[in-house]
Short mmCIF file of C-alpha atoms and ligand atoms in Angstrom, two decimals:
data_model
loop_
_atom_site.label_atom_id
_atom_site.label_comp_id
_atom_site.label_asym_id
_atom_site.label_seq_id
_atom_site.Cartn_x
_atom_site.Cartn_y
_atom_site.Cartn_z
CA MET Z 1 -12.83 13.03 12.99
CA ALA Z 2 -11.03 14.63 9.97
CA ILE Z 3 -7.04 13.97 9.67
CA GLN Z 4 -4.65 16.50 9.93
CA PHE Z 5 -2.14 17.17 7.91
CA ASP Z 6 0.22 20.10 9.36
CA TYR Z 7 2.40 21.34 5.60
CA THR Z 8 4.13 24.70 8.36
CA ARG Z 9 7.63 23.19 8.93
CA ALA Z 10 7.44 21.73 4.45
CA PHE Z 11 8.69 25.61 3.49
CA ILE Z 12 12.45 26.24 4.37
CA LYS Z 13 13.52 29.97 5.01
CA GLY Z 14 14.89 31.82 2.70
CA ALA Z 15 15.16 28.40 -0.40
CA PHE Z 16 10.90 27.34 -0.22
CA GLU Z 17 8.95 29.73 0.93
CA ARG Z 18 5.06 30.22 1.60
CA LYS Z 19 5.51 32.36 -2.56
CA HIS Z 20 6.89 28.91 -4.69
CA LEU Z 21 3.17 27.06 -3.82
CA THR Z 22 0.87 30.32 -4.47
CA ALA Z 23 3.08 30.62 -8.07
CA LEU Z 24 2.24 27.24 -9.02
CA GLY Z 25 -1.72 28.22 -7.66
CA GLY Z 26 -2.93 28.35 -11.20
CA ALA Z 27 -1.57 25.17 -12.69
CA LEU Z 28 -2.83 23.39 -8.99
CA LYS Z 29 -6.36 24.78 -10.70
CA THR Z 30 -5.71 23.25 -14.05
CA VAL Z 31 -4.80 19.59 -11.74
CA GLN Z 32 -8.09 19.85 -9.56
CA LYS Z 33 -9.98 20.29 -13.48
CA ASP Z 34 -8.12 17.20 -15.22
CA LEU Z 35 -8.76 15.72 -12.28
CA GLN Z 36 -12.53 16.08 -11.96
CA ARG Z 37 -13.04 16.37 -15.46
CA GLU Z 38 -10.99 12.43 -15.60
CA ARG Z 39 -13.60 11.45 -13.03
CA LYS Z 40 -16.77 12.88 -14.70
CA ALA Z 41 -15.61 10.53 -17.56
CA GLY Z 42 -15.50 7.25 -14.76
CA GLN Z 43 -10.96 7.82 -15.92
CA LEU Z 44 -10.31 7.69 -12.60
CA GLY Z 45 -11.77 3.91 -10.94
CA PHE Z 46 -9.93 4.47 -8.20
CA ALA Z 47 -12.58 7.32 -6.69
CA ASP Z 48 -15.69 5.60 -8.01
CA LEU Z 49 -15.11 2.89 -5.05
CA PRO Z 50 -16.98 5.09 -2.45
CA GLY Z 51 -19.70 5.22 -4.10
CA ASP Z 52 -20.67 2.07 -5.41
CA ARG Z 53 -23.27 0.63 -3.66
CA ALA Z 54 -23.84 -2.80 -5.37
CA MET Z 55 -19.41 -3.09 -4.98
CA LEU Z 56 -19.52 -2.95 -1.69
CA ARG Z 57 -22.56 -5.44 -1.14
CA GLU Z 58 -21.06 -7.85 -3.64
CA VAL Z 59 -18.00 -8.63 -1.06
CA GLN Z 60 -19.85 -7.86 1.64
CA SER Z 61 -22.09 -11.24 0.56
CA LEU Z 62 -19.07 -13.55 -0.24
CA ALA Z 63 -17.43 -12.63 2.86
CA LYS Z 64 -20.39 -13.65 4.81
CA SER Z 65 -21.04 -16.87 3.38
CA TYR Z 66 -17.23 -18.36 3.85
CA ARG Z 67 -16.98 -16.27 7.39
CA GLY Z 68 -16.50 -19.16 10.10
CA ARG Z 69 -15.80 -21.55 7.22
CA PHE Z 70 -12.09 -21.19 7.12
CA ASP Z 71 -9.43 -21.24 10.42
CA HIS Z 72 -7.13 -20.09 7.24
CA VAL Z 73 -7.38 -17.32 4.33
CA VAL Z 74 -4.59 -17.58 2.08
CA VAL Z 75 -3.74 -14.40 -0.60
CA LEU Z 76 -2.03 -15.23 -3.33
CA GLY Z 77 -1.34 -12.01 -5.56
CA ILE Z 78 1.88 -9.70 -5.93
CA GLY Z 79 2.03 -5.49 -6.21
CA GLY Z 80 -0.38 -3.38 -6.27
CA SER Z 81 -2.75 -6.54 -5.52
CA ALA Z 82 -1.37 -7.88 -2.07
CA LEU Z 83 0.41 -5.05 -0.77
CA GLY Z 84 -3.57 -3.10 -0.24
CA PHE Z 85 -4.49 -5.56 2.17
CA ILE Z 86 -1.01 -6.64 4.31
CA ALA Z 87 -1.26 -3.04 5.04
CA LEU Z 88 -5.35 -3.14 6.14
CA LYS Z 89 -4.38 -6.27 7.86
CA ASP Z 90 -1.61 -4.99 9.38
CA ALA Z 91 -3.19 -2.06 10.98
CA LEU Z 92 -6.24 -2.92 11.04
CA LEU Z 93 -5.72 -6.54 13.64
CA HIS Z 94 -4.97 -7.26 16.72
CA PRO Z 95 -1.21 -7.25 15.86
CA LEU Z 96 -0.75 -10.83 17.09
CA HIS Z 97 -3.88 -11.71 15.49
CA ASN Z 98 -2.63 -15.34 13.61
CA GLN Z 99 -0.99 -16.74 16.53
CA ILE Z 100 -4.17 -15.99 18.42
CA ALA Z 101 -6.83 -16.39 16.11
CA ALA Z 102 -7.67 -19.89 17.04
CA PRO Z 103 -7.63 -20.07 20.72
CA GLU Z 104 -10.12 -17.23 20.13
CA GLY Z 105 -11.88 -18.95 17.00
CA CYS Z 106 -10.49 -16.22 14.29
CA THR Z 107 -9.46 -17.10 10.95
CA GLU Z 108 -5.15 -16.79 9.79
CA PHE Z 109 -4.05 -15.04 7.34
CA TYR Z 110 -1.50 -15.07 4.92
CA VAL Z 111 -0.27 -12.70 2.06
CA LEU Z 112 2.11 -14.06 -0.27
CA ASP Z 113 2.67 -11.78 -2.46
CA ASN Z 114 6.47 -13.04 -3.57
CA ILE Z 115 7.97 -16.83 -5.24
CA ASP Z 116 10.03 -17.91 -2.04
CA PRO Z 117 9.74 -21.58 -2.16
CA GLU Z 118 10.69 -21.08 1.75
CA PRO Z 119 8.43 -19.49 3.63
CA ILE Z 120 5.53 -20.96 0.95
CA ALA Z 121 6.56 -24.72 0.99
CA ALA Z 122 6.53 -24.05 4.49
CA LEU Z 123 3.13 -22.71 5.11
CA LEU Z 124 1.41 -25.08 2.33
CA ASN Z 125 2.56 -27.91 5.19
CA TRP Z 126 1.12 -25.55 7.38
CA ILE Z 127 -2.79 -25.44 6.47
CA ASP Z 128 -4.38 -27.66 6.77
CA PRO Z 129 -6.41 -27.63 2.78
CA ARG Z 130 -9.58 -28.68 3.73
CA ARG Z 131 -10.31 -25.66 6.79
CA THR Z 132 -8.72 -22.53 4.21
CA LEU Z 133 -9.61 -20.98 1.29
CA VAL Z 134 -7.40 -19.02 -0.64
CA ASN Z 135 -8.07 -16.06 -2.56
CA VAL Z 136 -6.14 -15.72 -5.45
CA VAL Z 137 -5.83 -11.66 -6.84
CA THR Z 138 -4.42 -10.59 -10.42
CA LYS Z 139 -5.89 -7.39 -12.75
CA SER Z 140 -4.00 -9.12 -15.64
CA GLY Z 141 -4.47 -12.56 -14.79
CA SER Z 142 -1.28 -13.85 -15.84
CA THR Z 143 0.75 -12.60 -13.46
CA ALA Z 144 3.04 -15.11 -13.11
CA GLU Z 145 4.02 -15.03 -9.95
CA THR Z 146 0.78 -14.69 -8.90
CA VAL Z 147 -0.73 -18.14 -12.01
CA GLY Z 148 2.07 -20.44 -10.46
CA GLN Z 149 1.53 -20.09 -7.08
CA PHE Z 150 -2.37 -21.27 -7.94
CA LEU Z 151 -0.93 -23.38 -10.05
CA ILE Z 152 0.72 -25.04 -6.55
CA PHE Z 153 -1.63 -24.85 -5.11
CA TYR Z 154 -5.36 -25.20 -6.50
CA GLU Z 155 -2.80 -29.37 -7.19
CA LEU Z 156 -2.85 -30.18 -4.06
CA PHE Z 157 -5.85 -29.22 -2.83
CA ALA Z 158 -7.23 -30.48 -5.62
CA ARG Z 159 -5.18 -33.93 -3.97
CA LYS Z 160 -5.52 -33.42 -0.37
CA LEU Z 161 -9.28 -33.38 -0.41
CA GLY Z 162 -9.96 -35.91 -3.46
CA SER Z 163 -11.81 -34.00 -6.13
CA ARG Z 164 -11.48 -30.86 -8.21
CA ARG Z 165 -14.98 -30.06 -7.56
CA LYS Z 166 -14.01 -30.04 -4.05
CA ALA Z 167 -11.01 -28.55 -4.42
CA ASN Z 168 -12.68 -25.16 -6.29
CA GLU Z 169 -14.63 -24.57 -3.25
CA HIS Z 170 -11.59 -23.41 -1.65
CA PHE Z 171 -11.13 -20.25 -3.87
CA VAL Z 172 -11.45 -17.35 -4.49
CA ILE Z 173 -10.17 -15.69 -7.59
CA THR Z 174 -10.07 -12.02 -8.07
CA THR Z 175 -9.53 -10.44 -11.89
CA ASP Z 176 -10.74 -8.41 -14.16
CA PRO Z 177 -14.31 -8.81 -14.70
CA GLU Z 178 -13.96 -9.37 -18.59
CA ASN Z 179 -10.65 -11.07 -19.45
CA GLY Z 180 -7.42 -13.05 -18.52
CA PRO Z 181 -6.30 -16.74 -18.54
CA LEU Z 182 -8.21 -15.90 -14.65
CA ARG Z 183 -11.37 -14.69 -15.65
CA LYS Z 184 -11.64 -17.95 -18.47
CA LEU Z 185 -10.81 -20.64 -15.94
CA VAL Z 186 -13.12 -18.83 -13.78
CA GLN Z 187 -15.80 -19.19 -16.37
CA LYS Z 188 -15.16 -22.92 -17.78
CA GLU Z 189 -14.48 -24.07 -13.68
CA GLY Z 190 -17.08 -21.40 -11.87
CA PHE Z 191 -14.93 -20.49 -8.46
CA ALA Z 192 -16.44 -18.48 -7.38
CA SER Z 193 -14.92 -14.99 -7.86
CA LEU Z 194 -15.33 -11.18 -7.95
CA PRO Z 195 -14.08 -8.44 -11.04
CA VAL Z 196 -11.66 -6.25 -10.58
CA PRO Z 197 -12.95 -2.63 -12.12
CA ARG Z 198 -11.77 -2.02 -15.26
CA ASN Z 199 -11.00 1.52 -14.80
CA VAL Z 200 -9.14 0.48 -11.37
CA GLY Z 201 -5.26 -0.58 -11.79
CA GLY Z 202 -3.66 -2.93 -9.19
CA ARG Z 203 -1.39 -0.05 -6.81
CA PHE Z 204 -5.54 2.26 -6.82
CA SER Z 205 -7.06 -1.25 -6.53
CA VAL Z 206 -7.07 -1.20 -2.10
CA LEU Z 207 -10.61 -0.21 -2.00
CA SER Z 208 -11.74 -2.33 -4.18
CA PRO Z 209 -13.01 -5.94 -3.89
CA VAL Z 210 -8.90 -6.52 -4.17
CA GLY Z 211 -8.18 -5.14 -0.94
CA LEU Z 212 -12.18 -5.42 0.90
CA PHE Z 213 -12.82 -8.71 0.08
CA PRO Z 214 -10.02 -10.49 2.43
CA ALA Z 215 -10.46 -7.75 5.13
CA ALA Z 216 -14.00 -8.57 5.26
CA LEU Z 217 -13.14 -11.98 6.45
CA ALA Z 218 -10.78 -10.74 8.83
CA GLY Z 219 -13.84 -8.39 10.21
CA ILE Z 220 -12.18 -4.92 8.97
CA ARG Z 221 -15.50 -2.77 8.61
CA VAL Z 222 -15.43 -2.34 4.97
CA ASP Z 223 -18.40 0.10 4.79
CA ARG Z 224 -16.08 2.62 7.02
CA LEU Z 225 -12.87 2.61 4.88
CA LEU Z 226 -15.12 3.73 1.65
CA ASP Z 227 -17.44 6.02 4.12
CA GLY Z 228 -13.77 7.62 5.70
CA ALA Z 229 -12.62 7.59 1.51
CA GLY Z 230 -15.72 8.85 0.84
CA GLN Z 231 -15.03 11.77 3.03
CA ALA Z 232 -11.29 12.48 1.62
CA LEU Z 233 -12.92 11.89 -1.60
CA GLU Z 234 -14.39 15.36 -1.30
CA ALA Z 235 -11.59 17.22 0.87
CA GLY Z 236 -9.65 16.34 -2.00
CA LEU Z 237 -11.10 17.49 -4.69
CA ASP Z 238 -13.61 19.96 -4.20
CA GLY Z 239 -13.30 23.17 -3.32
CA SER Z 240 -9.97 25.69 -3.15
CA PRO Z 241 -7.88 23.91 -4.57
CA VAL Z 242 -4.59 25.21 -1.90
CA ALA Z 243 -6.98 24.27 0.32
CA SER Z 244 -6.90 20.35 -1.08
CA PRO Z 245 -3.76 18.29 1.79
CA SER Z 246 -4.05 16.06 -2.50
CA LEU Z 247 -3.80 19.07 -3.88
CA VAL Z 248 -1.03 20.77 -1.27
CA GLY Z 249 0.26 17.89 -0.48
CA ALA Z 250 1.41 17.38 -4.69
CA ALA Z 251 2.66 20.10 -5.27
CA LEU Z 252 4.12 20.12 -2.65
CA HIS Z 253 6.13 17.04 -3.43
CA TYR Z 254 6.18 18.66 -6.51
CA LEU Z 255 9.01 21.74 -6.25
CA HIS Z 256 10.64 19.85 -3.98
CA TYR Z 257 12.32 18.00 -6.38
CA GLU Z 258 12.48 20.79 -8.66
CA GLN Z 259 14.69 21.56 -6.15
CA GLY Z 260 16.50 18.10 -6.06
CA ARG Z 261 14.68 17.03 -3.26
CA ARG Z 262 14.36 13.33 -5.02
CA ILE Z 263 13.64 10.93 -2.47
CA ALA Z 264 10.04 11.08 -0.38
CA VAL Z 265 10.73 9.63 2.76
CA MET Z 266 7.27 7.63 4.97
CA MET Z 267 8.16 7.39 7.83
CA PRO Z 268 5.00 6.52 10.61
CA TYR Z 269 5.62 6.87 14.13
CA SER Z 270 3.14 3.32 14.69
CA ASN Z 271 4.15 -0.13 13.68
CA ALA Z 272 0.30 -1.03 12.07
CA LEU Z 273 1.45 2.31 10.01
CA PHE Z 274 4.67 0.22 8.78
CA ARG Z 275 3.41 -1.41 6.12
CA THR Z 276 0.64 1.60 4.65
CA ALA Z 277 3.52 3.00 3.93
CA ASP Z 278 5.13 0.22 2.20
CA TRP Z 279 1.56 0.38 -0.44
CA PHE Z 280 2.27 3.84 -0.82
CA ARG Z 281 5.90 3.06 -1.88
CA GLN Z 282 4.64 1.51 -4.74
CA LEU Z 283 2.02 3.84 -5.60
CA TRP Z 284 4.92 6.00 -5.67
CA ALA Z 285 7.33 4.71 -7.33
CA GLU Z 286 5.43 3.14 -10.96
CA SER Z 287 3.10 5.91 -10.66
CA LEU Z 288 5.62 8.84 -10.71
CA GLY Z 289 8.06 7.09 -11.96
CA LYS Z 290 8.73 6.65 -16.26
CA ALA Z 291 10.84 7.60 -18.91
CA ASP Z 292 7.70 9.25 -20.75
CA GLY Z 293 5.30 12.71 -20.75
CA LEU Z 294 2.25 12.87 -21.61
CA GLY Z 295 3.45 14.40 -24.89
CA GLY Z 296 6.00 11.70 -26.27
CA GLU Z 297 8.95 13.67 -24.38
CA ARG Z 298 10.89 11.37 -23.13
CA VAL Z 299 11.30 12.75 -19.22
CA ASN Z 300 13.39 10.20 -17.05
CA VAL Z 301 11.39 11.92 -14.04
CA GLY Z 302 10.58 9.93 -10.54
CA PRO Z 303 10.54 10.63 -7.06
CA THR Z 304 12.33 7.67 -5.39
CA PRO Z 305 9.85 6.87 -2.22
CA LEU Z 306 11.35 5.47 0.83
CA ALA Z 307 9.47 3.47 4.18
CA ALA Z 308 10.62 4.55 7.43
CA LEU Z 309 9.51 4.05 10.95
CA GLY Z 310 9.09 5.77 13.77
CA ALA Z 311 10.72 5.25 16.52
CA THR Z 312 12.86 2.50 14.88
CA ASP Z 313 15.16 3.78 12.45
CA GLN Z 314 15.66 6.91 14.94
CA HIS Z 315 18.44 5.29 15.19
CA SER Z 316 19.69 3.49 11.93
CA GLN Z 317 18.05 6.07 9.55
CA VAL Z 318 18.11 9.42 10.54
CA GLN Z 319 21.84 10.37 11.65
CA LEU Z 320 21.74 10.77 7.23
CA TYR Z 321 18.32 12.73 7.07
CA VAL Z 322 19.20 14.99 9.03
CA GLU Z 323 22.98 16.15 8.45
CA GLY Z 324 23.26 13.92 4.66
CA PRO Z 325 22.55 15.16 1.33
CA ASP Z 326 19.05 18.01 1.18
CA ASP Z 327 17.32 15.62 -0.93
CA LYS Z 328 14.57 14.30 0.89
CA ILE Z 329 11.40 15.57 2.08
CA PHE Z 330 8.76 13.35 5.49
CA THR Z 331 6.30 12.50 5.71
CA PHE Z 332 5.44 11.57 9.42
CA LEU Z 333 2.15 10.01 10.05
CA ARG Z 334 1.88 10.13 13.45
CA VAL Z 335 -1.72 8.86 15.66
CA ASP Z 336 -3.77 11.14 18.11
CA LYS Z 337 -4.49 8.40 20.19
CA PRO Z 338 -3.25 5.05 20.67
CA ARG Z 339 -4.89 1.91 20.62
CA HIS Z 340 -2.89 1.02 23.75
CA ASP Z 341 -0.96 2.43 26.20
CA LEU Z 342 1.54 1.50 28.67
CA ARG Z 343 2.60 3.17 31.97
CA TYR Z 344 5.82 3.66 33.36
CA PRO Z 345 6.15 3.06 36.41
CA LYS Z 346 7.73 4.16 40.06
CA SER Z 347 12.04 3.37 38.66
CA ALA Z 348 12.98 1.30 41.87
CA TRP Z 349 16.14 3.52 41.01
CA ASP Z 350 16.58 7.50 42.08
CA ASP Z 351 18.86 8.57 39.00
CA ALA Z 352 17.38 10.85 36.98
CA ALA Z 353 18.00 8.72 33.68
CA PHE Z 354 15.33 6.48 34.69
CA THR Z 355 12.77 9.04 37.15
CA TYR Z 356 11.72 11.56 33.99
CA PHE Z 357 10.26 8.47 33.10
CA ARG Z 358 7.47 8.80 36.24
CA GLY Z 359 3.85 9.51 35.38
CA HIS Z 360 4.46 9.24 31.62
CA THR Z 361 3.11 7.02 28.89
CA MET Z 362 5.22 4.61 26.29
CA PHE Z 363 2.70 6.77 23.57
CA GLU Z 364 4.09 10.03 25.57
CA LEU Z 365 7.34 9.33 24.07
CA LEU Z 366 7.01 7.80 20.13
CA ASP Z 367 4.66 11.00 20.13
CA ALA Z 368 7.29 13.16 21.44
CA GLU Z 369 10.40 11.31 20.04
CA ALA Z 370 7.76 12.50 16.62
CA GLU Z 371 8.14 15.77 17.07
CA ALA Z 372 12.01 16.17 17.94
CA THR Z 373 12.71 14.53 15.24
CA CYS Z 374 10.85 16.76 12.42
CA PHE Z 375 11.50 19.92 14.52
CA ALA Z 376 14.65 18.26 14.53
CA LEU Z 377 15.08 17.92 10.42
CA ALA Z 378 13.34 21.08 9.65
CA GLU Z 379 15.82 23.36 12.71
CA VAL Z 380 18.23 21.96 9.67
CA GLY Z 381 16.83 23.22 6.29
CA ARG Z 382 15.03 19.36 5.58
CA PRO Z 383 10.86 19.78 4.48
CA CYS Z 384 8.87 17.69 6.85
CA VAL Z 385 3.96 17.20 6.25
CA THR Z 386 2.91 16.00 8.99
CA ILE Z 387 0.25 13.67 9.09
CA SER Z 388 -1.90 13.18 12.23
CA LEU Z 389 -4.86 9.97 12.01
CA PRO Z 390 -7.36 11.06 14.87
CA ARG Z 391 -7.36 7.03 15.51
CA ILE Z 392 -6.51 4.20 13.81
CA ASP Z 393 -9.77 2.74 12.77
CA GLU Z 394 -11.80 2.28 9.00
CA GLU Z 395 -12.17 5.20 8.71
CA SER Z 396 -9.27 7.19 9.62
CA LEU Z 397 -7.47 3.56 7.45
CA GLY Z 398 -10.11 5.25 4.10
CA ARG Z 399 -9.45 8.67 4.17
CA LEU Z 400 -6.00 8.35 4.68
CA PHE Z 401 -5.63 6.27 1.05
CA MET Z 402 -8.12 8.07 -0.80
CA HIS Z 403 -5.51 11.12 0.29
CA LEU Z 404 -2.86 9.66 -0.54
CA GLN Z 405 -3.94 8.46 -3.84
CA LEU Z 406 -5.36 11.54 -5.12
CA GLN Z 407 -2.17 13.33 -4.65
CA THR Z 408 -0.64 10.18 -6.25
CA ALA Z 409 -2.75 10.97 -9.64
CA ALA Z 410 -2.32 15.02 -8.74
CA ALA Z 411 1.03 14.39 -9.17
CA GLY Z 412 1.28 12.55 -11.99
CA LEU Z 413 0.10 15.54 -13.37
CA LEU Z 414 2.38 18.52 -12.21
CA PHE Z 415 5.21 16.00 -13.31
CA GLY Z 416 3.86 15.61 -15.95
CA VAL Z 417 3.21 11.68 -16.50
CA ASN Z 418 1.01 9.22 -16.63
CA ALA Z 419 0.54 7.54 -13.06
CA PHE Z 420 -1.93 4.96 -14.26
CA ASP Z 421 0.63 2.90 -16.70
CA GLN Z 422 3.70 0.92 -15.45
CA PRO Z 423 5.45 -0.18 -18.67
CA GLY Z 424 8.46 -0.54 -17.11
CA VAL Z 425 6.97 -3.45 -15.61
CA GLU Z 426 5.51 -4.60 -18.49
CA ALA Z 427 8.92 -5.75 -20.20
CA GLY Z 428 10.21 -7.12 -17.25
CA LYS Z 429 7.01 -9.55 -16.52
CA ARG Z 430 7.46 -10.04 -20.18
CA TYR Z 431 11.46 -10.37 -20.62
CA ALA Z 432 10.06 -13.84 -17.23
CA PHE Z 433 7.75 -15.18 -19.66
CA GLY Z 434 10.78 -15.73 -22.20
CA LEU Z 435 12.68 -17.38 -19.59
CA MET Z 436 9.99 -19.53 -18.56
CA GLY Z 437 10.06 -20.86 -21.79
CA ARG Z 438 6.14 -19.27 -22.63
CA PRO Z 439 4.56 -19.48 -26.11
CA GLY Z 440 4.77 -15.88 -27.38
CA TYR Z 441 7.25 -14.84 -26.30
CA GLU Z 442 10.02 -16.47 -27.66
CA LYS Z 443 11.64 -12.96 -29.38
CA GLU Z 444 12.26 -11.56 -25.37
CA ALA Z 445 13.51 -14.51 -24.40
CA ALA Z 446 15.96 -14.63 -27.10
CA LYS Z 447 16.96 -10.80 -25.93
CA VAL Z 448 17.70 -11.69 -22.73
CA GLY Z 449 19.58 -14.64 -22.82
CA ARG Z 450 21.53 -13.93 -25.03
CA ARG Z 451 24.38 -13.24 -22.74
CA THR Z 452 26.91 -10.26 -23.00
CA SER Z 453 30.19 -10.44 -24.93
CA ARG Z 454 32.18 -10.33 -22.10
CA PRO Z 455 30.44 -11.17 -19.10
CA PHE Z 456 31.89 -9.37 -15.36
CA VAL Z 457 30.94 -12.37 -13.10
CA LEU Z 458 33.82 -12.48 -10.44
CA PRO Z 459 33.50 -15.95 -7.78
CA GLY Z 460 33.88 -14.95 -4.21
O1 PA5 C 1 0.30 -1.95 -9.59
C1 PA5 C 1 -0.17 -2.26 -10.85
O2 PA5 C 1 -0.79 -2.25 -11.85
C2 PA5 C 1 0.90 -3.58 -10.02
O3 PA5 C 1 1.83 -3.12 -9.57
C3 PA5 C 1 0.50 -5.01 -10.46
O4 PA5 C 1 -0.07 -4.55 -8.80
C4 PA5 C 1 1.42 -6.23 -10.18
O5 PA5 C 1 1.82 -5.63 -11.34
C5 PA5 C 1 -0.14 -7.18 -10.37
O6 PA5 C 1 -0.82 -7.41 -11.60
P1 PA5 C 1 -1.63 -8.05 -11.72
O7 PA5 C 1 -2.61 -8.04 -10.55
O8 PA5 C 1 -2.62 -7.89 -12.80
O9 PA5 C 1 -1.56 -9.59 -11.28
#
């Protein structure tokens, strides 16, 4: 079943009307043509993934060869190499998956997307290397956070398992198909590995082996994810641009940005979808926040994405959203049918504060709150888009991921920036290499190491 995109409340009477969108129609047609052209030229790598059956088979057969052999799977990766699988696992696995894994004979999953040594040390003490598979995910093969984690895990595994040869069997490396230090290591050591297609960047890689391999290990129907994605691709790229949810979504965000609404809040009314909003936060920020435009001119553009959780954040953020500055556009993620629901019992007390629950379910309250909050925002002229998933399953998730990636690629063209590079992240990576003494980065070390002439540091 299809996802529904409700843009009715994205318009604000007198301030932002359908005519604004219509006026952009020509530009939207150009964006669509550009995307189609880029796709044909192989420059829209993420759009090739749903049709890449060879990649699917490779992922599925490798996952099958490991299934049932391990109690723990640990994914090492950061940014686009981690957020996609985190979103998938939170959406599609049981909310207490790791707690119930052992008694049910399943595998526990951990994603280490940071280098805070405390949780990592705790995990290293928890897992048994003999029963653990480690999936190292880094497209470049040189990201300091991931490579450093890999070194620590590998040393421990080699020591505990008695040899490097034995340790090697516990690692699967997902990296560039040809280049980078980890690809070299795969060739040298014979690690099992999967390729990240050359034309697929980290934050667009959820439907590549980056997200699909650990998902397949977890029993997620990855073929259905790709089926859903393929459907969103058709809806997004073919047909009239004003009937494409992805193009319209991009246009609305762009036009509201131009009117000063520079913050994009994604608010799922579902715990399972919260990390999808977090995945989108990275996709939107890293793709659209750019210093330079496509022609090399200085633009410094980019909407600021935020993730909020309904109903929880109604009691934290919504006061600001309704009465604070008119600088936001909201995307509500809703679900038509929950996988589980709870019926409120008949109250033991005859008080209207309790009795009105009778006959209702917890999901009805959640859904009513989503509707009420969206209405309250729209009532004061705050634009809201609502995306409704028929249910949370692989197909819907695949559709949603593809829609949001297409929307991002289209928004890149509207903002006039390259949505697929990240020079700002690369600069930080280089300075960190310099500070850690990596050969070849001496200049960066010297630059960042020089203290400002008059430091302003206060003891607390
Ligand atoms: O989206 C991106 O390109 C980044 O967030 C990368 O995924 C992140 O920096 C990690 O890079 P790599 O996969 O090369 O380790």
